[in-house]
Amino acid sequence: MSFAVFQLFNGLTFAALLFLVASGFTLIFGLMRIVNLAHGAMYLMGGYVAYAVGGMSGSFILGLAAAAVVVALLGMVEQSLLRFVKGVELRQVLLTLGLALMLNDAALMLFGGDTFSVPVPALLKGPLRLGGFAYPRYRLFVLAVGILVFVLLWLLMNRTRLGALIRAGVDDAETVEAMGVNIRKVFVITFMLGMALAGVAGALGGAFLSLYPTADSEIMVYSLAVVIIGGRGSLAGAALGSLAVALLSTFGQVWFPELAYFVIFGPMALLLAFRPHGLFGRPN
């Protein structure tokens, strides 16, 4: 397999991981209009939970489930705190940033500054070989999970009553509540879903990107770029933005290592000059 094809698959698998993070972020930031800068810290906490539970139990699936549940519960606590700063974006930024710093310090106290990797089951270790094609099985597994999550989220948002309530509540929460719907409960469920996706992403990403104290800020920068490029509140935008950012990052680090960030954020700035709301975003 040629070097370019290998890097293409690296970009696709990284895009799948970015989508898992950015899809939860766009649910919260795009649909609920909440500026959640603690999303990256939730990703990191999910990775550490999966590492701890997976290491103790010897089960990758149990670690993955524990990451989703624990981070979703943390999200419920965060959402209850955000009620006090509802509608004030600057206060939301300060609150979520403070929460992210607290979670980082807690992780540093519990796990130290060393680098860890989530243990991968034997079934997903090693390369998958099909003729002349050989590529790590685990990365292909992450790609499959990313595609599956995209399909499930699209069905949730476009084919279920919950998805309709989420979209209607964002546009006119008062009318939805007047119809007898507990819109606050709907938003709590949405927030916890977004957090669970961050936890799952941390568990999956912790196996090949590793876990270390600054991993949350790095993934958060990429996620912001994804949502800005794709347009907040759009799953299709999150998918396309993830693909664009991941491919630009992968090939940029190979071809222009000294300009790796410029390769990503240069086109993003150019896009915003012509489409301020992103590719699939819409004006407020």
XYZ file of C-alpha atoms in Angstrom:
284
model
C 0.000 0.000 0.000
C 1.457 3.370 -1.003
C 2.388 6.023 1.521
C -0.313 8.413 0.268
C -3.052 5.777 0.652
C -1.818 4.947 4.149
C -1.979 8.623 5.109
C -5.435 8.866 3.570
C -6.679 6.142 5.907
C -4.935 7.889 8.808
C -6.924 11.002 7.909
C -10.205 9.096 7.636
C -9.789 7.393 11.010
C -8.786 10.663 12.659
C -11.859 12.259 11.047
C -14.067 9.577 12.632
C -12.627 10.376 16.065
C -13.037 14.117 15.513
C -16.645 13.562 14.479
C -17.372 11.714 17.723
C -16.079 14.716 19.671
C -17.533 17.394 17.396
C -20.961 15.765 17.067
C -21.488 16.050 20.821
C -20.076 19.564 20.723
C -22.396 20.648 17.926
C -25.403 19.202 19.759
C -24.617 21.396 22.741
C -23.107 24.466 21.106
C -25.077 24.460 17.898
C -28.519 23.297 18.942
C -28.655 24.437 22.566
C -26.593 27.633 22.119
C -24.347 26.724 25.075
C -20.655 27.612 24.816
C -19.161 24.535 26.484
C -15.394 24.906 26.683
C -15.256 21.951 29.083
C -16.013 19.553 26.224
C -12.323 18.764 25.692
C -11.872 18.073 29.405
C -14.829 15.668 29.249
C -13.066 13.887 26.364
C -9.955 13.514 28.497
C -11.941 12.309 31.519
C -13.627 9.704 29.332
C -10.231 8.434 28.273
C -8.949 8.200 31.831
C -12.115 6.431 33.015
C -11.813 3.898 30.173
C -8.134 3.407 30.995
C -8.839 2.807 34.694
C -11.933 0.616 34.309
C -10.564 -1.263 31.298
C -7.276 -1.909 33.101
C -8.962 -3.197 36.263
C -11.626 -5.301 34.543
C -9.682 -6.381 31.486
C -12.712 -5.474 29.352
C -12.472 -2.817 26.654
C -16.268 -2.724 26.252
C -16.775 -2.184 29.979
C -14.255 0.656 29.924
C -16.038 2.212 26.941
C -19.422 1.976 28.672
C -18.038 3.370 31.923
C -16.551 6.344 30.059
C -19.897 7.151 28.443
C -21.863 6.837 31.709
C -19.434 8.745 33.952
C -18.990 11.628 31.510
C -22.749 11.794 30.897
C -23.282 12.122 34.664
C -20.626 14.829 34.812
C -22.517 16.525 32.004
C -25.708 16.454 34.040
C -23.899 18.226 36.886
C -22.437 20.761 34.461
C -25.815 21.412 32.880
C -27.341 22.115 36.274
C -24.620 24.705 36.900
C -25.168 26.293 33.493
C -28.788 27.044 34.430
C -27.467 29.940 36.539
C -25.770 31.588 33.536
C -28.399 30.806 30.909
C -28.329 33.165 27.947
C -25.119 34.953 29.022
C -22.363 33.601 26.784
C -19.446 35.265 28.577
C -20.480 33.710 31.881
C -20.930 30.353 30.153
C -17.389 30.608 28.799
C -15.958 31.446 32.216
C -17.942 28.730 33.992
C -17.086 25.955 31.531
C -13.461 27.068 31.309
C -13.201 26.969 35.091
C -14.777 23.513 35.126
C -12.286 22.335 32.498
C -9.376 23.572 34.622
C -10.797 21.820 37.689
C -11.184 18.537 35.802
C -7.647 18.834 34.441
C -6.245 19.363 37.930
C -8.263 16.417 39.248
C -6.947 14.178 36.443
C -3.390 15.366 37.076
C -3.743 14.589 40.788
C -5.180 11.107 40.139
C -3.090 9.995 37.156
C -0.043 12.250 37.241
C 1.660 13.708 34.194
C 2.574 10.416 32.530
C 1.217 9.271 29.180
C -1.265 6.388 29.159
C -3.038 4.343 26.516
C -6.394 2.625 26.836
C -5.859 -1.165 26.544
C -7.150 -2.597 23.271
C -8.645 -6.106 23.049
C -6.638 -8.748 21.218
C -9.268 -8.908 18.468
C -8.469 -5.323 17.454
C -4.700 -5.544 17.699
C -2.394 -5.856 14.718
C -3.001 -5.096 11.049
C -5.878 -6.201 8.856
C -4.491 -7.725 5.661
C -6.529 -8.028 2.467
C -4.255 -8.734 -0.433
C -1.785 -5.878 -0.593
C -3.788 -3.841 1.911
C -2.549 -3.778 5.511
C -3.823 -1.302 8.066
C -4.268 -1.332 11.888
C -7.524 -3.008 12.831
C -8.202 -0.682 15.712
C -8.172 2.426 13.528
C -10.602 0.762 11.126
C -12.784 -0.042 14.125
C -12.802 3.657 15.097
C -13.772 4.543 11.526
C -16.677 2.083 11.663
C -17.840 3.478 15.021
C -17.743 7.014 13.629
C -19.895 6.050 10.654
C -22.337 4.162 12.875
C -22.692 7.116 15.272
C -23.347 9.476 12.362
C -26.165 7.247 11.077
C -27.701 6.846 14.534
C -27.539 10.576 15.286
C -29.082 11.425 11.908
C -31.938 9.024 12.594
C -32.362 10.444 16.096
C -32.522 14.046 14.933
C -34.632 13.499 11.826
C -36.785 10.433 12.482
C -37.688 10.524 16.179
C -39.935 12.608 18.403
C -36.976 13.527 20.623
C -35.095 14.939 17.661
C -38.105 16.981 16.613
C -38.495 18.306 20.169
C -34.827 19.274 20.324
C -35.019 21.209 17.061
C -38.345 22.815 17.970
C -37.121 23.703 21.458
C -34.097 25.491 20.063
C -36.260 27.584 17.735
C -39.064 28.368 20.215
C -38.708 26.802 23.666
C -41.647 28.730 25.143
C -44.142 27.426 22.572
C -42.946 23.845 22.992
C -43.255 24.132 26.771
C -46.749 25.632 26.396
C -47.733 22.444 24.554
C -47.029 20.432 27.707
C -43.473 19.330 26.914
C -40.848 19.536 29.659
C -38.274 21.279 27.491
C -35.750 21.432 30.334
C -35.761 17.636 30.538
C -35.264 17.427 26.762
C -32.252 19.721 26.970
C -30.787 17.762 29.895
C -31.037 14.569 27.832
C -29.428 16.331 24.863
C -26.596 17.655 27.014
C -25.955 14.221 28.534
C -25.947 12.653 25.067
C -23.349 15.161 23.892
C -21.236 14.441 26.956
C -21.561 10.667 26.480
C -20.235 11.061 22.933
C -17.255 12.995 24.319
C -16.643 10.159 26.796
C -16.790 7.524 24.057
C -14.432 9.602 21.914
C -11.989 9.872 24.820
C -12.071 6.111 25.357
C -11.480 5.399 21.660
C -8.944 8.186 21.177
C -7.035 7.151 24.271
C -6.015 3.948 22.529
C -4.118 5.497 19.615
C -3.661 9.198 20.432
C -2.792 8.418 24.082
C -3.830 10.316 27.213
C -1.767 13.147 28.687
C -2.527 16.407 30.545
C -2.849 18.675 27.473
C -4.752 16.258 25.221
C -8.045 17.988 26.008
C -6.964 21.399 24.717
C -5.580 19.912 21.509
C -8.749 17.982 20.688
C -10.841 21.022 21.645
C -9.025 23.218 19.114
C -9.704 20.686 16.365
C -13.350 20.364 17.429
C -13.870 24.118 17.327
C -12.419 24.183 13.823
C -14.766 21.359 12.783
C -17.883 23.124 14.083
C -16.860 26.486 12.614
C -16.168 24.983 9.189
C -19.216 22.728 9.087
C -21.616 25.139 10.747
C -22.937 24.759 14.274
C -25.971 22.575 14.766
C -25.409 20.537 11.596
C -24.483 16.851 11.736
C -23.621 16.852 8.042
C -21.464 19.902 8.684
C -19.737 18.162 11.589
C -19.019 15.131 9.385
C -17.689 17.190 6.479
C -15.786 19.515 8.808
C -14.194 16.535 10.571
C -13.124 15.093 7.240
C -11.648 18.391 6.075
C -9.795 19.132 9.324
C -8.458 15.577 9.693
C -7.185 15.338 6.115
C -5.641 18.801 6.248
C -3.986 17.960 9.556
C -2.709 14.549 8.417
C -1.285 15.622 5.080
C -0.204 19.010 6.434
C 1.986 17.358 9.083
C 3.536 15.158 6.391
C 4.086 17.746 3.653
C 4.351 21.009 5.621
C 5.233 20.092 9.236
C 6.306 23.633 10.092
C 2.943 24.978 8.812
C 0.682 22.218 10.147
C -1.708 24.563 11.963
C -1.719 27.133 9.172
C -2.833 24.437 6.729
C -5.945 23.947 8.883
C -6.771 27.432 10.093
C -5.771 29.307 6.944
C -8.562 27.734 4.848
C -10.910 28.084 7.831
C -10.313 31.844 7.964
C -10.817 32.068 4.199
C -14.079 30.135 4.453
C -15.383 32.395 7.211
C -14.714 35.431 5.058
C -17.256 34.167 2.514
C -19.511 31.951 4.671
C -19.505 33.291 8.253
C -21.936 30.585 9.409
C -19.947 27.685 7.958
C -20.788 25.309 5.149
C -24.093 24.072 6.578
C -24.776 26.616 9.304
C -27.597 29.113 9.291
C -27.973 32.610 10.720
C -29.418 32.858 14.227
